[in-house]
Tab-separated table of C-alpha atoms and ligand atoms in Angstrom:
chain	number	residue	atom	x	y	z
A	1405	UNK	CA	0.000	0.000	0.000
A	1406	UNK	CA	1.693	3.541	-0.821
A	1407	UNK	CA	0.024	5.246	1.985
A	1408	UNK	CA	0.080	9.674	0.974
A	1409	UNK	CA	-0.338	11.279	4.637
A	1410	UNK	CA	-0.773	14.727	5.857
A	1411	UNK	CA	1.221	16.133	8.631
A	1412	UNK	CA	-0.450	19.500	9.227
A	1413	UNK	CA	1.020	22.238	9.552
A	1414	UNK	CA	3.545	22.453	12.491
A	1415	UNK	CA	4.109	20.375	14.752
A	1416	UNK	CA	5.287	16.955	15.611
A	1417	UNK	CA	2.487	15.812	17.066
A	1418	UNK	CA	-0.657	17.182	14.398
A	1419	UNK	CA	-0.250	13.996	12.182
A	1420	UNK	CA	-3.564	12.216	12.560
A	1421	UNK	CA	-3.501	8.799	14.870
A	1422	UNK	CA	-4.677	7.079	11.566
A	1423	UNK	CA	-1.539	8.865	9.936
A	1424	UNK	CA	0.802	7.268	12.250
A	1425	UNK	CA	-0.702	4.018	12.888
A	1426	UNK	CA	0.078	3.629	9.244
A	1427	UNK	CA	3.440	4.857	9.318
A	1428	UNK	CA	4.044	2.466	11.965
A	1429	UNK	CA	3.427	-0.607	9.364
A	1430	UNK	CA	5.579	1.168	6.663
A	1431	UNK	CA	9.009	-0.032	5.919
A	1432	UNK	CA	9.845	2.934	3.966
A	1433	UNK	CA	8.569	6.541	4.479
A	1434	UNK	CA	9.478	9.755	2.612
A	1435	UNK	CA	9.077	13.337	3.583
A	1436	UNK	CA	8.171	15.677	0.411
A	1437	UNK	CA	10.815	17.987	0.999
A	1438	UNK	CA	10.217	21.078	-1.589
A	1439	UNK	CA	6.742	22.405	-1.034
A	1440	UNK	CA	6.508	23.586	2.447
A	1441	UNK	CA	8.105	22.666	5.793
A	1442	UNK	CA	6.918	21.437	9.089
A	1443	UNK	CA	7.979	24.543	11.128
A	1444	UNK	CA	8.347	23.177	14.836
A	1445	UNK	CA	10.092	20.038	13.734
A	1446	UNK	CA	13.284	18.864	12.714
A	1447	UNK	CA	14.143	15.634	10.381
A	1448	UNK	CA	15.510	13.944	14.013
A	1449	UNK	CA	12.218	15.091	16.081
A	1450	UNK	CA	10.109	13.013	13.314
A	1451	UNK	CA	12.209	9.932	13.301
A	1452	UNK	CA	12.242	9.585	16.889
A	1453	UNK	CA	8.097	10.267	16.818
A	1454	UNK	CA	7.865	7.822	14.454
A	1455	UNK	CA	10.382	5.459	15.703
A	1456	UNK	CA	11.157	5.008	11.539
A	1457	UNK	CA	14.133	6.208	9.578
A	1458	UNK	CA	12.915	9.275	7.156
A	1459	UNK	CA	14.019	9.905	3.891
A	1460	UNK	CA	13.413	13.647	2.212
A	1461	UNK	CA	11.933	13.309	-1.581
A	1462	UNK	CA	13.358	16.440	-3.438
A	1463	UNK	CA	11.533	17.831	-6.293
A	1464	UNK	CA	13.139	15.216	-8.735
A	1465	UNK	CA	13.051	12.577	-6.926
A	1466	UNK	CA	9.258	12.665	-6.595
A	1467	UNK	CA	8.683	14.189	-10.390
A	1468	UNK	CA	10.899	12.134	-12.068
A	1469	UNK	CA	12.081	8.953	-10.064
A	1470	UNK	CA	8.695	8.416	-8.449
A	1471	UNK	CA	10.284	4.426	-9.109
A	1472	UNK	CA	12.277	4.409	-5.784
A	1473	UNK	CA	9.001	5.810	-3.802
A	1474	UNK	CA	6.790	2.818	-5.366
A	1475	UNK	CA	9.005	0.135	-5.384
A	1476	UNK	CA	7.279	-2.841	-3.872
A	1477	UNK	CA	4.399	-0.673	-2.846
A	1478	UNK	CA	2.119	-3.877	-3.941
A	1479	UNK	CA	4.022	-6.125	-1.272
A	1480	UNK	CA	5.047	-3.442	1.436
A	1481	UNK	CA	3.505	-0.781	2.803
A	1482	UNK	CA	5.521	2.855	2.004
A	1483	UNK	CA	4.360	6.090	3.045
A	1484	UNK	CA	4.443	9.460	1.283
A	1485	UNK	CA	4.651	12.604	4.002
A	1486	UNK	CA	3.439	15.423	2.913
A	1487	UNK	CA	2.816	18.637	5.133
A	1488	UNK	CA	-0.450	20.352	5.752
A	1489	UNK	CA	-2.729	18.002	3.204
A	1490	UNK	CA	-1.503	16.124	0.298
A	1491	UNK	CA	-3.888	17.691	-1.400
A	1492	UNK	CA	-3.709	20.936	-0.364
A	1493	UNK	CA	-2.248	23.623	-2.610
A	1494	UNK	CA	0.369	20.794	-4.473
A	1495	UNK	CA	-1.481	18.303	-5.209
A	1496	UNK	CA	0.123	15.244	-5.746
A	1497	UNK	CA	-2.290	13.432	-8.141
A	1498	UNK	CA	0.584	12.785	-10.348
A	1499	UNK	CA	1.933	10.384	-8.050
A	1500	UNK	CA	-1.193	8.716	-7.020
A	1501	UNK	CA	-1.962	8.610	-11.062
A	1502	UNK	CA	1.404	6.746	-11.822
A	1503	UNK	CA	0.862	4.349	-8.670
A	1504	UNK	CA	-2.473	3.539	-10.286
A	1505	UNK	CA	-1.079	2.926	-13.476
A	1506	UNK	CA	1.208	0.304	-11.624
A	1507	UNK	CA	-2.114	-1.104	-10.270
A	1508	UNK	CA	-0.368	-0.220	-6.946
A	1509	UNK	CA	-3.272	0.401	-3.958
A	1510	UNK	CA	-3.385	3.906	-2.433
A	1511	UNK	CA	-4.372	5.456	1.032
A	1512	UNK	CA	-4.592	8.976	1.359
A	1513	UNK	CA	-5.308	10.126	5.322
A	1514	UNK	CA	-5.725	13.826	5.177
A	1515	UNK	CA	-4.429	16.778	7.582
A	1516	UNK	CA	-5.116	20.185	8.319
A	1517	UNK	CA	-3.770	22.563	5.262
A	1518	UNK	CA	-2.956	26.197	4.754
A	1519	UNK	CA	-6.010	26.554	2.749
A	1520	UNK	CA	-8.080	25.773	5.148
A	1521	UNK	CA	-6.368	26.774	8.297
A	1522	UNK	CA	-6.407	30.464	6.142
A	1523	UNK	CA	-9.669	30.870	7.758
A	1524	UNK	CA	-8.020	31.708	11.302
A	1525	UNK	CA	-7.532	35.234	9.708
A	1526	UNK	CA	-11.367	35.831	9.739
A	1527	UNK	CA	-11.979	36.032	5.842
A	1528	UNK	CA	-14.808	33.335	5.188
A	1529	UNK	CA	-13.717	30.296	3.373
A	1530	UNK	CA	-16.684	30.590	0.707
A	1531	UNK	CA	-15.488	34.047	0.146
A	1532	UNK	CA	-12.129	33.059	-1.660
A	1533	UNK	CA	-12.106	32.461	-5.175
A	1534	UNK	CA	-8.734	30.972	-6.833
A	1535	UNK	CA	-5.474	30.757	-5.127
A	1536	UNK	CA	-2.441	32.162	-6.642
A	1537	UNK	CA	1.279	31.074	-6.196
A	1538	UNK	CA	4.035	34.561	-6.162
A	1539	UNK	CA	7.306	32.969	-7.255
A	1540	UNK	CA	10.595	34.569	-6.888
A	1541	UNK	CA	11.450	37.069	-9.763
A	1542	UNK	CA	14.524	37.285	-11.010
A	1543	UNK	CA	16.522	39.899	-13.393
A	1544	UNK	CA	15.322	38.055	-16.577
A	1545	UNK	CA	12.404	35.854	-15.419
A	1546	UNK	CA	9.254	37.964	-13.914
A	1547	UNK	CA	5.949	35.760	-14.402
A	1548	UNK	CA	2.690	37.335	-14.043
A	1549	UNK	CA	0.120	34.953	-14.996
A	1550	UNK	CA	-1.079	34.973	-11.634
A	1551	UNK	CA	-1.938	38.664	-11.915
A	1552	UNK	CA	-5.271	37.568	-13.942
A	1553	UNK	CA	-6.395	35.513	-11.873
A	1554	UNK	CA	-6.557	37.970	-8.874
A	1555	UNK	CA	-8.428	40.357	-11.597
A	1556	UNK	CA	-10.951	37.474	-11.872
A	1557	UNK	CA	-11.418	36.995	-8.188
A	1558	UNK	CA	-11.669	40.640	-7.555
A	1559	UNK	CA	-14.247	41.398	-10.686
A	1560	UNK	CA	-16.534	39.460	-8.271
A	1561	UNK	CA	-15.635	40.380	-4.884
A	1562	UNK	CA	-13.548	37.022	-3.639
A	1563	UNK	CA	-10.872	37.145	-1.941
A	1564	UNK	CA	-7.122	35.997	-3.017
A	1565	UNK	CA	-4.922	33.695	-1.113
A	1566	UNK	CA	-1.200	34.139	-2.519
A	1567	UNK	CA	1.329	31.180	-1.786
A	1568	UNK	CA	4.912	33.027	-1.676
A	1569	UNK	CA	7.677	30.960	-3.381
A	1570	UNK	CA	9.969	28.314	-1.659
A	1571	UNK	CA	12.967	27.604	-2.838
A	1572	UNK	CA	14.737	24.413	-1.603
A	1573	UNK	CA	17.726	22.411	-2.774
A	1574	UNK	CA	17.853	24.542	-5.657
A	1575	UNK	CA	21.445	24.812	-7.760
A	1576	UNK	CA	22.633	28.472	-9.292
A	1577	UNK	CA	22.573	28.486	-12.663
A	1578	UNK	CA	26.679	28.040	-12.959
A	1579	UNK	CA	26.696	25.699	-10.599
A	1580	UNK	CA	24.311	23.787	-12.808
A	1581	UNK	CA	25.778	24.439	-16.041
A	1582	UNK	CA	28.829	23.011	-14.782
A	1583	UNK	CA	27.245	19.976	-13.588
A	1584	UNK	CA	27.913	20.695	-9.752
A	1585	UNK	CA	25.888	19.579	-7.641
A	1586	UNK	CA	25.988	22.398	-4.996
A	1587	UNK	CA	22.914	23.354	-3.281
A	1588	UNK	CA	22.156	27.221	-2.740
A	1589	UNK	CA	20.715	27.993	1.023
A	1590	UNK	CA	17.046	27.221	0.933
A	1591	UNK	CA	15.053	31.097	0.317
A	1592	UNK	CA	11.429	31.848	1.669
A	1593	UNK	CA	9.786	34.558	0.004
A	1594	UNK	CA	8.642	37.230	2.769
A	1595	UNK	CA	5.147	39.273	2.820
A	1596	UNK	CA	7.268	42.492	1.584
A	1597	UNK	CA	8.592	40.877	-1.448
A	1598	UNK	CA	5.767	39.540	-2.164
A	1599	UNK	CA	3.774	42.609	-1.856
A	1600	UNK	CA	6.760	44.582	-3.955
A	1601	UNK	CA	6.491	42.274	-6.974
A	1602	UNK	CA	2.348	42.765	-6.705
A	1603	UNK	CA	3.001	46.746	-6.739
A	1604	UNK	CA	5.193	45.975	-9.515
A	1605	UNK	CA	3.147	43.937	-11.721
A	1606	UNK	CA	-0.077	46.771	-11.025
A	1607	UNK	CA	2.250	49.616	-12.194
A	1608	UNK	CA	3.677	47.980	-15.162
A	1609	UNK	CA	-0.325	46.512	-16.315
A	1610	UNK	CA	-1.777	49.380	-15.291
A	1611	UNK	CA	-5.234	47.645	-15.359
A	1612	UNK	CA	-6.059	47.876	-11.800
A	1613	UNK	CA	-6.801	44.830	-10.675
A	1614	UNK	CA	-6.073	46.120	-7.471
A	1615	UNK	CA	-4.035	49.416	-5.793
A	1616	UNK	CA	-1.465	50.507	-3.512
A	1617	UNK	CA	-3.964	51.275	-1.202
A	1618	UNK	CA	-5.852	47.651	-1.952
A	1619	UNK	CA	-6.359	46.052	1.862
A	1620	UNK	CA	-4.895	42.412	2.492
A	1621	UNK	CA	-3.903	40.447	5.352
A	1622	UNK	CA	-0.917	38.763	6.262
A	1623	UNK	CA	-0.644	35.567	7.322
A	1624	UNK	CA	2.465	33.955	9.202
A	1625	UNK	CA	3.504	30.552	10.456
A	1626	UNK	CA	-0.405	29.304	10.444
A	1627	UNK	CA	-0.565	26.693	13.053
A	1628	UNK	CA	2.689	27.466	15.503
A	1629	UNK	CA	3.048	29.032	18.436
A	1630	UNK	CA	4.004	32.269	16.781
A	1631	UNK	CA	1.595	32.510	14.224
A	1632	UNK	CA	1.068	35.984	13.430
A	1633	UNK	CA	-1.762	38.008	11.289
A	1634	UNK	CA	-1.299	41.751	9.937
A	1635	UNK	CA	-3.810	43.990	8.377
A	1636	UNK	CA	-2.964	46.235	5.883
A	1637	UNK	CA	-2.878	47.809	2.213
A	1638	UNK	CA	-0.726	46.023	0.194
A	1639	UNK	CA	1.419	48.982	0.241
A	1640	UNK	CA	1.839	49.272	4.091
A	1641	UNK	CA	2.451	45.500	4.211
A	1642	UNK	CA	5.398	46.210	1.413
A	1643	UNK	CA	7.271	47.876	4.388
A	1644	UNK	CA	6.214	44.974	6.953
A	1645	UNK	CA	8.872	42.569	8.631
A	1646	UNK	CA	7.566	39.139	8.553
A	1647	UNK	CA	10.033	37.062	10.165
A	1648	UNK	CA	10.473	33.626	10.167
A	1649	UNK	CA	8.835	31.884	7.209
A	1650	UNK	CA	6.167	30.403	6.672
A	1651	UNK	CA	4.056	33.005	4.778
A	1652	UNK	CA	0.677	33.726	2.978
A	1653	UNK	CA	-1.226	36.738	2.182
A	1654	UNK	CA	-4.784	37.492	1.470
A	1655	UNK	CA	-5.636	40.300	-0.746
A	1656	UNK	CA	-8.955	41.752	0.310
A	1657	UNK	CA	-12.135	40.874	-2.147
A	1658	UNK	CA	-15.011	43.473	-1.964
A	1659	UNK	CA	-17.917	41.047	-0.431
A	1660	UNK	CA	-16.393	41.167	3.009
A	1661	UNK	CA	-18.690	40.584	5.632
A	1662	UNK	CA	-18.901	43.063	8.432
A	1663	UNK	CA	-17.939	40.642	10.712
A	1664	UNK	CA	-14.808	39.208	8.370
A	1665	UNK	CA	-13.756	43.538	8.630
A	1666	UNK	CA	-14.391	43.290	12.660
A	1667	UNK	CA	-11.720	40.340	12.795
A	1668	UNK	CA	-9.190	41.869	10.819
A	1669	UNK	CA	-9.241	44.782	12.593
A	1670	UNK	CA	-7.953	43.230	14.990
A	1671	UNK	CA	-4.376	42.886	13.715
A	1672	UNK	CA	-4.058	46.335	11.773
A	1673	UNK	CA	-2.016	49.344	13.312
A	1674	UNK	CA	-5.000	51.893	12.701
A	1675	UNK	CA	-8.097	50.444	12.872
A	1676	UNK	CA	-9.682	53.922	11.662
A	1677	UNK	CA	-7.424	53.312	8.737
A	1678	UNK	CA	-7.752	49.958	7.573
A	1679	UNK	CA	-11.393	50.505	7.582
A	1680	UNK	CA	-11.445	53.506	5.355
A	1681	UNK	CA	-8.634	51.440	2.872
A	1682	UNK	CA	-11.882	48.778	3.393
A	1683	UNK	CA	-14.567	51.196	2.684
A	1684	UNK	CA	-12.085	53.104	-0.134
A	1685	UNK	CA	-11.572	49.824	-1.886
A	1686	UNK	CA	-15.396	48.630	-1.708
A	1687	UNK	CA	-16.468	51.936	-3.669
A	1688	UNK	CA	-13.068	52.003	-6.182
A	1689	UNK	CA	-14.117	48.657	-7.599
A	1690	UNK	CA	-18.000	48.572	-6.817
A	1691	UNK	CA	-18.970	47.135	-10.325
A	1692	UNK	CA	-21.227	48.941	-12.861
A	1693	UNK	CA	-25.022	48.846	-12.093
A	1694	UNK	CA	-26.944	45.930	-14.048
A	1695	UNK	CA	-29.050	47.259	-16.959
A	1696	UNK	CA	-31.635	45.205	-17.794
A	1697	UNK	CA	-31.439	43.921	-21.835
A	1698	UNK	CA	-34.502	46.075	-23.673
A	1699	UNK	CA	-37.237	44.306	-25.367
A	1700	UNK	CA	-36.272	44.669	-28.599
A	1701	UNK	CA	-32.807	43.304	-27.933
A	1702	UNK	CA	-32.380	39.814	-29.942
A	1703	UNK	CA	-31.024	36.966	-27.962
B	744	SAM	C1	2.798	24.881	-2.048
B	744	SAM	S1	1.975	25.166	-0.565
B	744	SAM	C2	1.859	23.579	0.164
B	744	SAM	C3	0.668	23.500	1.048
B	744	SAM	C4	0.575	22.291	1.956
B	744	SAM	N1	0.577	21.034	1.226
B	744	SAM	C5	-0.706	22.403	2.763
B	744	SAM	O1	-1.632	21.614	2.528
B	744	SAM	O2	-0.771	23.284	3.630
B	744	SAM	C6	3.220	25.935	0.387
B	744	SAM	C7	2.930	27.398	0.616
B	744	SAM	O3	1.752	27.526	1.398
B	744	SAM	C8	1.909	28.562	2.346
B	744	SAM	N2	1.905	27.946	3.692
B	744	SAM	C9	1.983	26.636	3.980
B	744	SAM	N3	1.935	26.454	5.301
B	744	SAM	C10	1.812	27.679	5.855
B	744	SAM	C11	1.719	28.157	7.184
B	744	SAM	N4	1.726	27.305	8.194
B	744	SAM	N5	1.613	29.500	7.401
B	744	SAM	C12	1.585	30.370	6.360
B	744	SAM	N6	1.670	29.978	5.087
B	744	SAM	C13	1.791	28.649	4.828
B	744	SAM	C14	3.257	29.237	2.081
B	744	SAM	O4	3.037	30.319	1.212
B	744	SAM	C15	4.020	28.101	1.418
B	744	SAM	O5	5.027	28.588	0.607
C-alpha cells in the first residue's frame, strides 16, 4: 500500500492517529521535501516520533524517479509525508496517477492545510475564489500569470490567497551548467517581497486589478506558536517585517462581511485606517449597475 499522509502544519504531534498508525506498518517513508516545511520540527524530532528512519523526496526525486518511492508498494507498505494536506495547494495526483497505473493500492489520510487553516484570519472560506502562487522574480524571469487571476477573483468580490515561493535544494545556474551539484541555502519569500512584486506587476499593467492602497492580510507561520496576522494595504504591508517563514497573504475581495472587517481589525495598526482602505476599496471597484437587456434586444 503507498500510503500519501498529511502532517499539518507544524508540529510533531498534528499527524492524525490514523496517519501514524500507518506509518508504523511502513518499511519505507518519505518526507516531500520542496513544497513547504513542518515549522516546529526537525528531520531527528520526526524519526524519533515515528520510531522510523525518514528519507526527504526532493523535487526530482518525486517528479521524475517516483520508481524508488513505489518500489514494492504492492508487497510493502511505504508512506508518502506530505505537510499540511496532500492535497492541499500541491497536489500530488501525479503520483497517485502513476501508482495507479502500476495497479499499486493507495491510502490517502488527510491533515489540516494552509487553505483551510487560512480561515483563522477571519476572511470566510466561501469568500475566496482561486489561489495564486508569487514565485521569486529574477533579473530576466518575472511571471505574471497569476496577476489575472486575482483580476478574476476581484471582478466578483472574492478574496485571493497568494502562496509566496519556496525555494529548496535549488542549484545556481553556474553551478548547474557546470554539472555541480551544490545546493544554494534554501530562500522563503517574505510578505514584503511579495507585496513589492504585486506593486510591480499593477504599475507595469496598469489595469487595476487592485491598488497601492488595496487592503490584504498577512498571514504567518499558520498553526505554531508564533503565528502571526497583519492587516494592511498592500502597500503598508510592502514595508512589513515578517520574520520567520512560513508566509501567505490574502488580498482583500469586496464582499467582506462586516464581521470578516471586525476580525481583521484586529491585527491592523489603525483600525480607523484599515477601515477607510476597506470602505475606499469597496467603492473604487464597486462594479457597474446591471441594466436590464430592452425588449427589442435579440437573444
Ligand atoms: C505549495 S503550498 C503547500 C501546502 C501544503 N501542502 C498544505 O496543505 O498546507 C506551500 C505554501 O503555502 C503557504 N503555507 C503553507 N503552510 C503555511 C503556514 N503554516 N503558514 C503560512 N503559510 C503557509 C506558504 O506560502 C508556502 O510557501
Amino acid at each position: 500500500m503507498l500510503y500519501l499522509i498529511g502532517l499539518g502544519l507544524s508540529y510533531t504531534s498534528d499527524i492524525t492517529v490514523r496517519g501514524l498508525e500507518a506509518i508504523k506498518k511502513c518499511s519505507r517513508v518519505y518526507l516531500e521535501h520542496y513544497t513547504s516545511i513542518l515549522m516546529a520540527a526537525s528531520l531527528e524530532e520526526l524519526e524519533e516520533f515515528y520510531g522510523k528512519k525518514v528519507s526527504l523526496a526532493d523535487r526530482e526525486m518525486v517528479e521524475s524517479g517516483c520508481e524508488e518511492i513505489l518500489r514494492d508498494a504492492d508487497k510493502e507498505d511505504v508512506a508518502f509525508l506530505v505537510v499540511g494536506d496532500p492535497f492541499g495547494a500541491t497536489t500530488h495526483t501525479d503520483l497517485v496517477l502513476r501508482a495507479k497505473k502500476q495497479q499499486l493500492p493507495v491510502e490517502v489520510i488527510h491533515n489540516a492545510s494552509v487553505m483551510n487553516a487560512v480561515g483563522s484570519c477571519g476572511l470566510q472560506l466561501y469568500n475566496f475564489g482561486q489561489t495564486v502562487s508569487m514565485v521569486f522574480f529574477t533579473d530576466s524571469w518575472r511571471p505574471d500569470s497569476w496577476y489575472d487571476k486575482i483580476w478574476e477573483n476581484r471582478k466578483i468580490g472574492l478574496h485571493t490567497l497568494v502562496l509566496l515561493d519556496i525555494k529548496v535544494k535549488e542549484q545556481s545556474i553556474e553551478n548547474m551548467a557546470r554539472g555541480r551539484l551544490i545546493y544554494e541555502p534554501p530562500r522563503y519569500m517574505s510578505i514584503s517581497q511579495c507585496c513589492e512584486q504585486l506593486l510591480e506587476i499593477e504599475e507595469n499593467r496598469g489595469t487595476k486589478a487592485y491598488t497601492p492602497n488595496t487592503p490584504a492580510v498577512a498571514i504567518s507561520r499558520l498553526g505554531s506558536a508564533n503565528q502571526t496576522f497583519k492587516s494592511g494595504t498592500i502597500e503598508e504591508l510592502s514595508q512589513y517585517d515578517s520574520g520567520e517563514p512560513l508566509h501567505s497573504l490574502v488580498i482583500l475581495g469586496r464582499q467582506c462581511h462586516e464581521l470578516e472587517i471586525e476580525y481583521l481589525l484586529e491585527f491592523a495598526e489603525s483600525k480607523d485606517a484599515f477601515r477607510q482602505a476597506v470602505i475606499q476599496d469597496q467603492e473604487y471597484f464597486k462594479p457597474a449597475p446591471w441594466v436590464p437587456p430592452s425588449e427589442d434586444q435579440d437573444f
